CSV table of C-alpha atoms and ligand atoms in Angstrom, one decimal:
chain,number,residue,atom,x,y,z
A,1,UNK,CA,-30.9,-10.0,-9.1
A,2,UNK,CA,-27.2,-9.2,-9.5
A,3,UNK,CA,-25.0,-11.5,-11.5
A,4,UNK,CA,-22.1,-10.4,-9.3
A,5,UNK,CA,-21.1,-13.2,-6.9
A,6,UNK,CA,-20.6,-12.6,-3.2
A,7,UNK,CA,-17.0,-12.5,-2.0
A,8,UNK,CA,-17.4,-15.9,-0.5
A,9,UNK,CA,-18.8,-17.3,-3.7
A,10,UNK,CA,-15.8,-15.8,-5.7
A,11,UNK,CA,-13.1,-16.9,-3.3
A,12,UNK,CA,-14.7,-20.2,-2.3
A,13,UNK,CA,-15.5,-21.8,1.0
A,14,UNK,CA,-12.0,-23.4,0.9
A,15,UNK,CA,-10.2,-20.1,0.2
A,16,UNK,CA,-6.5,-20.2,1.2
A,17,UNK,CA,-6.2,-18.9,4.7
A,18,UNK,CA,-3.4,-18.2,7.3
A,19,UNK,CA,-5.6,-17.6,10.3
A,20,UNK,CA,-4.1,-19.0,13.4
A,21,UNK,CA,-0.7,-19.6,11.8
A,22,UNK,CA,1.0,-17.1,14.0
A,23,UNK,CA,-1.2,-17.6,17.0
A,24,UNK,CA,-4.7,-16.5,18.1
A,25,UNK,CA,-3.5,-12.9,19.0
A,26,UNK,CA,-1.6,-12.1,15.8
A,27,UNK,CA,-2.2,-8.7,14.3
A,28,UNK,CA,0.6,-8.4,11.7
A,29,UNK,CA,0.1,-11.6,9.6
A,30,UNK,CA,2.6,-12.2,6.9
A,31,UNK,CA,5.0,-9.6,8.3
A,32,UNK,CA,6.0,-12.5,10.6
A,33,UNK,CA,7.9,-13.9,7.7
A,34,UNK,CA,10.3,-11.0,8.0
A,35,UNK,CA,12.5,-12.3,10.8
A,36,UNK,CA,16.1,-11.1,11.5
A,37,UNK,CA,17.5,-13.3,8.8
A,38,UNK,CA,15.3,-11.6,6.2
A,39,UNK,CA,16.4,-8.2,7.4
A,40,UNK,CA,20.0,-9.2,7.0
A,41,UNK,CA,19.3,-10.7,3.6
A,42,UNK,CA,17.7,-7.3,2.6
A,43,UNK,CA,20.8,-5.4,3.8
A,44,UNK,CA,23.0,-7.6,1.5
A,45,UNK,CA,21.3,-5.8,-1.4
A,46,UNK,CA,22.6,-2.4,-0.5
A,47,UNK,CA,25.4,-1.7,-3.0
A,48,UNK,CA,25.6,2.0,-3.9
A,49,UNK,CA,24.2,3.6,-0.8
A,50,UNK,CA,21.4,5.5,-2.6
A,51,UNK,CA,18.4,6.4,-0.5
A,52,UNK,CA,14.9,6.6,-1.9
A,53,UNK,CA,12.0,7.9,0.2
A,54,UNK,CA,8.8,6.7,-1.4
A,55,UNK,CA,6.0,8.8,0.0
A,56,UNK,CA,3.8,10.9,-2.4
A,57,UNK,CA,3.4,14.5,-1.2
A,58,UNK,CA,0.5,15.2,1.2
A,59,UNK,CA,-1.1,18.5,0.0
A,60,UNK,CA,0.2,18.6,-3.5
A,61,UNK,CA,-1.2,21.6,-5.5
A,62,UNK,CA,-2.7,19.1,-8.0
A,63,UNK,CA,-4.6,17.5,-5.2
A,64,UNK,CA,-3.8,14.1,-3.6
A,65,UNK,CA,-4.6,10.7,-5.2
A,66,UNK,CA,-7.4,9.3,-3.0
A,67,UNK,CA,-10.0,6.6,-3.4
A,68,UNK,CA,-13.4,8.1,-4.3
A,69,UNK,CA,-15.1,9.3,-1.2
A,70,UNK,CA,-11.9,10.4,0.5
A,71,UNK,CA,-10.4,13.9,0.5
A,72,UNK,CA,-6.9,15.4,0.3
A,73,UNK,CA,-5.3,16.6,3.4
A,74,UNK,CA,-6.7,19.9,4.8
A,75,UNK,CA,-3.6,21.5,6.4
A,76,UNK,CA,-4.0,25.0,8.0
A,77,UNK,CA,-1.6,27.2,9.9
A,78,UNK,CA,-2.4,27.9,13.5
A,79,UNK,CA,0.6,30.2,14.1
A,80,UNK,CA,3.0,32.0,11.8
A,81,UNK,CA,4.6,35.5,11.7
A,82,UNK,CA,1.2,37.0,10.8
A,83,UNK,CA,0.0,36.0,14.3
A,84,UNK,CA,2.5,38.5,15.8
A,85,UNK,CA,2.1,41.0,12.9
A,86,UNK,CA,-1.6,41.2,13.6
A,87,UNK,CA,-1.3,40.9,17.4
A,88,UNK,CA,-3.5,37.9,17.3
A,89,UNK,CA,-4.8,36.4,20.6
A,90,UNK,CA,-2.9,33.2,21.3
A,91,UNK,CA,0.4,34.3,19.8
A,92,UNK,CA,2.8,33.5,22.7
A,93,UNK,CA,5.1,36.2,24.1
A,94,UNK,CA,8.0,33.9,25.0
A,95,UNK,CA,10.8,35.4,27.2
A,96,UNK,CA,13.6,36.0,24.7
A,97,UNK,CA,11.2,36.8,21.8
A,98,UNK,CA,11.1,33.4,20.0
A,99,UNK,CA,8.3,33.1,17.4
A,100,UNK,CA,7.3,29.9,15.8
A,101,UNK,CA,5.0,28.4,13.1
A,102,UNK,CA,2.5,25.7,13.9
A,103,UNK,CA,-0.1,23.9,11.8
A,104,UNK,CA,-2.7,21.2,12.1
A,105,UNK,CA,-4.3,18.9,9.5
A,106,UNK,CA,-7.4,16.9,8.9
A,107,UNK,CA,-6.5,13.8,7.0
A,108,UNK,CA,-8.0,10.6,5.8
A,109,UNK,CA,-5.6,8.1,7.3
A,110,UNK,CA,-6.0,6.1,4.1
A,111,UNK,CA,-5.6,9.3,2.0
A,112,UNK,CA,-1.9,9.3,1.1
A,113,UNK,CA,1.0,6.8,0.8
A,114,UNK,CA,-0.2,4.4,3.5
A,115,UNK,CA,-0.2,1.0,5.2
A,116,UNK,CA,-3.6,-0.6,5.4
A,117,UNK,CA,-4.2,-2.2,8.8
A,118,UNK,CA,-4.8,-5.9,8.4
A,119,UNK,CA,-8.4,-5.4,9.7
A,120,UNK,CA,-9.1,-2.7,7.1
A,121,UNK,CA,-11.4,-4.9,4.9
A,122,UNK,CA,-13.5,-8.0,5.5
A,123,UNK,CA,-16.4,-10.1,4.4
A,124,UNK,CA,-18.8,-12.5,6.2
A,125,UNK,CA,-18.3,-10.6,9.5
A,126,UNK,CA,-14.7,-11.7,10.1
A,127,UNK,CA,-11.5,-9.7,9.7
A,128,UNK,CA,-7.9,-11.0,9.7
A,129,UNK,CA,-7.2,-14.0,11.9
A,130,UNK,CA,-10.9,-14.6,12.4
A,131,UNK,CA,-11.5,-11.6,14.7
A,132,UNK,CA,-15.1,-10.3,14.8
A,133,UNK,CA,-15.8,-7.5,12.3
A,134,UNK,CA,-17.5,-5.7,15.2
A,135,UNK,CA,-14.0,-5.1,16.6
A,136,UNK,CA,-13.8,-2.4,14.0
A,137,UNK,CA,-16.6,-0.3,15.5
A,138,UNK,CA,-15.5,3.2,16.5
A,139,UNK,CA,-11.8,2.1,16.2
A,140,UNK,CA,-10.0,-1.1,15.4
A,141,UNK,CA,-9.7,-3.1,18.6
A,142,UNK,CA,-7.9,-5.8,16.6
A,143,UNK,CA,-5.4,-5.8,13.7
A,144,UNK,CA,-5.1,-2.0,13.6
A,145,UNK,CA,-2.3,-0.2,11.9
A,146,UNK,CA,-0.6,0.4,15.3
A,147,UNK,CA,0.5,-3.3,15.3
A,148,UNK,CA,2.3,-2.8,12.1
A,149,UNK,CA,3.8,0.5,13.3
A,150,UNK,CA,5.1,-1.1,16.4
A,151,UNK,CA,6.7,-4.0,14.5
A,152,UNK,CA,8.2,-2.1,11.5
A,153,UNK,CA,8.9,-3.6,8.1
A,154,UNK,CA,12.3,-4.5,6.7
A,155,UNK,CA,13.6,-7.0,4.2
A,156,UNK,CA,14.7,-7.6,0.6
A,157,UNK,CA,12.5,-5.6,-1.7
A,158,UNK,CA,12.1,-6.3,-5.4
A,159,UNK,CA,10.6,-3.9,-7.9
A,160,UNK,CA,8.7,-5.1,-10.9
A,161,UNK,CA,8.1,-2.4,-13.4
A,162,UNK,CA,5.0,-3.5,-15.3
A,163,UNK,CA,4.7,-0.2,-17.1
A,164,UNK,CA,8.2,-0.3,-18.4
A,165,UNK,CA,7.8,-4.0,-19.3
A,166,UNK,CA,4.8,-3.2,-21.4
A,167,UNK,CA,6.6,-0.2,-23.0
A,168,UNK,CA,4.3,2.6,-21.8
A,169,UNK,CA,4.6,5.4,-19.3
A,170,UNK,CA,1.6,4.0,-17.3
A,171,UNK,CA,-0.8,1.1,-17.6
A,172,UNK,CA,-4.2,1.9,-18.9
A,173,UNK,CA,-7.3,2.2,-16.8
A,174,UNK,CA,-8.5,-1.3,-15.9
A,175,UNK,CA,-5.4,-2.9,-17.5
A,176,UNK,CA,-4.7,-6.2,-15.6
A,177,UNK,CA,-1.7,-8.4,-15.0
A,178,UNK,CA,-1.2,-11.7,-13.1
A,179,UNK,CA,1.6,-13.5,-11.2
A,180,UNK,CA,2.8,-15.0,-14.5
A,181,UNK,CA,3.1,-11.5,-16.0
A,182,UNK,CA,5.1,-10.5,-12.9
A,183,UNK,CA,7.4,-13.4,-13.4
A,184,UNK,CA,7.8,-12.6,-17.1
A,185,UNK,CA,8.7,-9.0,-16.2
A,186,UNK,CA,11.1,-10.2,-13.5
A,187,UNK,CA,12.8,-12.4,-16.0
A,188,UNK,CA,13.1,-9.6,-18.5
A,189,UNK,CA,14.5,-7.3,-15.8
A,190,UNK,CA,17.0,-10.1,-14.8
A,191,UNK,CA,15.8,-10.3,-11.2
A,192,UNK,CA,14.1,-13.1,-9.3
A,193,UNK,CA,11.1,-12.7,-7.1
A,194,UNK,CA,12.4,-14.6,-4.1
A,195,UNK,CA,10.9,-16.3,-1.1
A,196,UNK,CA,9.7,-13.8,1.5
A,197,UNK,CA,10.5,-10.8,-0.8
A,198,UNK,CA,8.6,-7.5,-0.3
A,199,UNK,CA,7.0,-7.1,-3.7
A,200,UNK,CA,6.9,-3.6,-5.2
A,201,UNK,CA,5.0,-3.1,-8.5
A,202,UNK,CA,5.1,0.0,-10.6
A,203,UNK,CA,2.2,0.6,-13.0
A,204,UNK,CA,3.1,4.3,-13.6
A,205,UNK,CA,-0.5,5.2,-12.7
A,206,UNK,CA,0.5,7.7,-10.0
A,207,UNK,CA,2.4,9.6,-12.7
A,208,UNK,CA,-0.8,9.5,-14.7
A,209,UNK,CA,-2.7,11.0,-11.7
A,210,UNK,CA,-0.4,14.0,-11.6
A,211,UNK,CA,-0.4,14.4,-15.4
A,212,UNK,CA,-4.1,14.8,-16.1
A,213,UNK,CA,-7.0,16.8,-14.6
A,214,UNK,CA,-8.7,15.1,-11.7
A,215,UNK,CA,-11.9,14.8,-13.7
A,216,UNK,CA,-10.1,12.7,-16.3
A,217,UNK,CA,-8.4,10.5,-13.7
A,218,UNK,CA,-11.6,9.8,-11.8
A,219,UNK,CA,-13.9,9.4,-14.9
A,220,UNK,CA,-15.1,5.8,-14.9
A,221,UNK,CA,-12.7,5.2,-12.0
A,222,UNK,CA,-10.8,1.9,-12.4
A,223,UNK,CA,-7.2,1.5,-11.7
A,224,UNK,CA,-4.9,-1.0,-13.4
A,225,UNK,CA,-3.5,-3.8,-11.3
A,226,UNK,CA,-3.3,-7.4,-10.3
A,227,UNK,CA,-6.4,-9.4,-10.9
A,228,UNK,CA,-7.8,-12.2,-8.8
A,229,UNK,CA,-7.4,-15.9,-9.5
A,230,UNK,CA,-6.9,-18.8,-7.1
A,231,UNK,CA,-3.5,-19.5,-8.8
A,232,UNK,CA,-2.4,-15.9,-8.0
A,233,UNK,CA,-3.4,-16.3,-4.4
A,234,UNK,CA,-1.6,-19.6,-4.2
A,235,UNK,CA,1.5,-17.9,-5.7
A,236,UNK,CA,1.5,-15.3,-3.0
A,237,UNK,CA,1.0,-18.0,-0.3
A,238,UNK,CA,3.8,-20.2,-1.7
A,239,UNK,CA,6.3,-17.4,-2.0
A,240,UNK,CA,5.3,-16.2,1.5
A,241,UNK,CA,5.1,-12.6,0.3
A,242,UNK,CA,4.8,-10.4,3.4
A,243,UNK,CA,4.0,-7.0,1.9
A,244,UNK,CA,2.6,-5.9,-1.5
A,245,UNK,CA,3.6,-2.3,-2.4
A,246,UNK,CA,2.2,-0.5,-5.4
A,247,UNK,CA,1.9,3.0,-7.0
A,248,UNK,CA,-1.9,2.7,-7.2
A,249,UNK,CA,-4.6,3.7,-4.7
A,250,UNK,CA,-5.9,0.1,-4.3
A,251,UNK,CA,-3.1,-2.3,-5.0
A,252,UNK,CA,-5.2,-4.3,-7.5
A,253,UNK,CA,-7.5,-3.7,-10.4
A,254,UNK,CA,-10.4,-1.8,-8.8
A,255,UNK,CA,-13.1,-4.1,-10.1
A,256,UNK,CA,-12.4,-7.7,-11.1
A,257,UNK,CA,-13.2,-7.6,-14.8
A,258,UNK,CA,-14.5,-11.2,-14.9
A,259,UNK,CA,-16.7,-11.4,-11.8
A,260,UNK,CA,-17.5,-7.7,-11.3
A,261,UNK,CA,-16.5,-8.0,-7.6
A,262,UNK,CA,-14.8,-5.0,-6.0
A,263,UNK,CA,-11.3,-5.4,-4.5
A,264,UNK,CA,-11.3,-9.2,-4.2
A,265,UNK,CA,-7.5,-9.3,-3.6
A,266,UNK,CA,-7.9,-7.1,-0.5
A,267,UNK,CA,-9.9,-10.0,0.9
A,268,UNK,CA,-8.0,-12.9,-0.5
A,269,UNK,CA,-4.5,-11.5,0.3
A,270,UNK,CA,-5.1,-9.2,3.3
A,271,UNK,CA,-8.1,-10.7,5.2
A,272,UNK,CA,-7.3,-14.3,4.5
A,273,UNK,CA,-3.5,-14.6,4.1
A,274,UNK,CA,-2.4,-11.6,6.2
A,275,UNK,CA,-0.4,-10.0,3.3
A,276,UNK,CA,0.1,-6.4,4.3
A,277,UNK,CA,-0.9,-3.8,1.6
A,278,UNK,CA,0.9,-0.5,1.0
A,279,UNK,CA,-0.7,1.9,-1.5
A,280,UNK,CA,0.0,5.1,-3.4
A,281,UNK,CA,3.7,4.7,-3.3
A,282,UNK,CA,5.9,6.9,-5.4
A,283,UNK,CA,8.1,4.5,-7.4
A,284,UNK,CA,9.1,6.5,-10.5
A,285,UNK,CA,12.5,7.7,-9.2
A,286,UNK,CA,13.4,4.3,-7.8
A,287,UNK,CA,12.4,2.6,-11.1
A,288,UNK,CA,14.6,5.1,-13.1
A,289,UNK,CA,17.6,4.2,-10.9
A,290,UNK,CA,17.0,0.5,-11.1
A,291,UNK,CA,16.6,0.7,-14.9
A,292,UNK,CA,19.8,2.7,-15.2
A,293,UNK,CA,22.0,0.1,-13.6
A,294,UNK,CA,19.9,-3.0,-14.0
A,295,UNK,CA,19.6,-3.7,-10.2
A,296,UNK,CA,16.0,-4.2,-9.1
A,297,UNK,CA,16.5,-5.4,-5.5
A,298,UNK,CA,17.4,-3.5,-2.4
A,299,UNK,CA,16.7,-3.1,1.3
A,300,UNK,CA,13.1,-1.9,1.9
A,301,UNK,CA,12.1,-0.4,5.2
A,302,UNK,CA,9.0,1.2,6.5
A,303,UNK,CA,6.9,1.9,9.6
A,304,UNK,CA,3.5,3.7,9.3
A,305,UNK,CA,2.5,6.3,11.8
A,306,UNK,CA,1.5,4.7,15.1
A,307,UNK,CA,-2.2,5.5,15.2
A,308,UNK,CA,-4.0,3.7,18.0
A,309,UNK,CA,-7.0,1.8,16.5
A,310,UNK,CA,-6.3,3.2,13.1
A,311,UNK,CA,-7.5,1.5,9.9
A,312,UNK,CA,-4.4,2.6,8.1
A,313,UNK,CA,-1.8,5.3,8.4
A,314,UNK,CA,0.5,7.5,6.3
A,315,UNK,CA,4.1,6.2,5.7
A,316,UNK,CA,7.3,7.3,4.1
A,317,UNK,CA,8.9,4.0,3.2
A,318,UNK,CA,12.6,4.2,2.6
A,319,UNK,CA,14.5,2.0,0.1
A,320,UNK,CA,18.3,1.8,0.3
A,321,UNK,CA,20.1,0.3,-2.6
B,401,UVW,C1,-10.4,0.5,0.1
B,401,UVW,O1,-10.3,-0.6,0.5
B,401,UVW,C2,-11.8,1.0,-0.2
B,401,UVW,O2,-9.4,1.3,0.0
B,401,UVW,P1,-7.8,1.1,0.0
B,401,UVW,O3,-7.5,1.0,-1.5
B,401,UVW,O4,-7.3,2.4,0.6
B,401,UVW,O5,-7.4,-0.1,0.7
């Protein structure tokens, strides 16, 4: 028999829960906290007009950082000048002689910088807001990424640079931190994690991915990240954090080092509280700029691709500071 508890045993029968808080039909959870006042509050943190797109490349020559079992994008040209050079069938002969390039791609919707749909993970047969897990079969009928795409995300973002705080280029495999570590780092940075802030956390681990061979990155695969505790979940709930954004593939330490449970914060934060997760976000350039002038807050905006029934979708979030 396994010593690893079930998700329910770990999180408890009385796990904190926001189901129903925004009505029985809600599909965007804690993004409801980001009302117009929050967008305007975020805009007040634009000071120098610098723009930071945060998407990691899709189709990087090194390969793309994906959760084990997923694959990098497979992008292929359908049309290019060789189509006309070689007289290929299907190369259009437009009046006027225009040629063009076209391509298509097979992608894991969760295989690049991405928003998770709120229904992406579950336990005990229920997804976010209490919808039946069978609503995920053959496409998410409830709480798909399309709901997030149609709403959009904007508000005050605050970046906590855990790697810089710990004096290393990236956190080690399996290295953990908690909400109290986040607060200590925030204090050291001279910034406050405020009510309803979009929380961005840099571990440096995306830089590690690009710096080492894939075999090394994936050996005994375990990312650094936040680790589960009831107090941490309460902290997220009390601060009404709408969106957690990190430079790791899974937003949390992959396997909880105490219980051995995989991805408990996906369940405690996303499934139960409706906190939206954004993964594989390129934060290094933004962190450099923030460290240079000591300003760690800004306007954060994003909207994932609008994929009907999608479990997640690629996104290029944009920070303006
Ligand atoms: C899983 O939940 C397995 O993956 P992700 O980190 O993309 O949410």
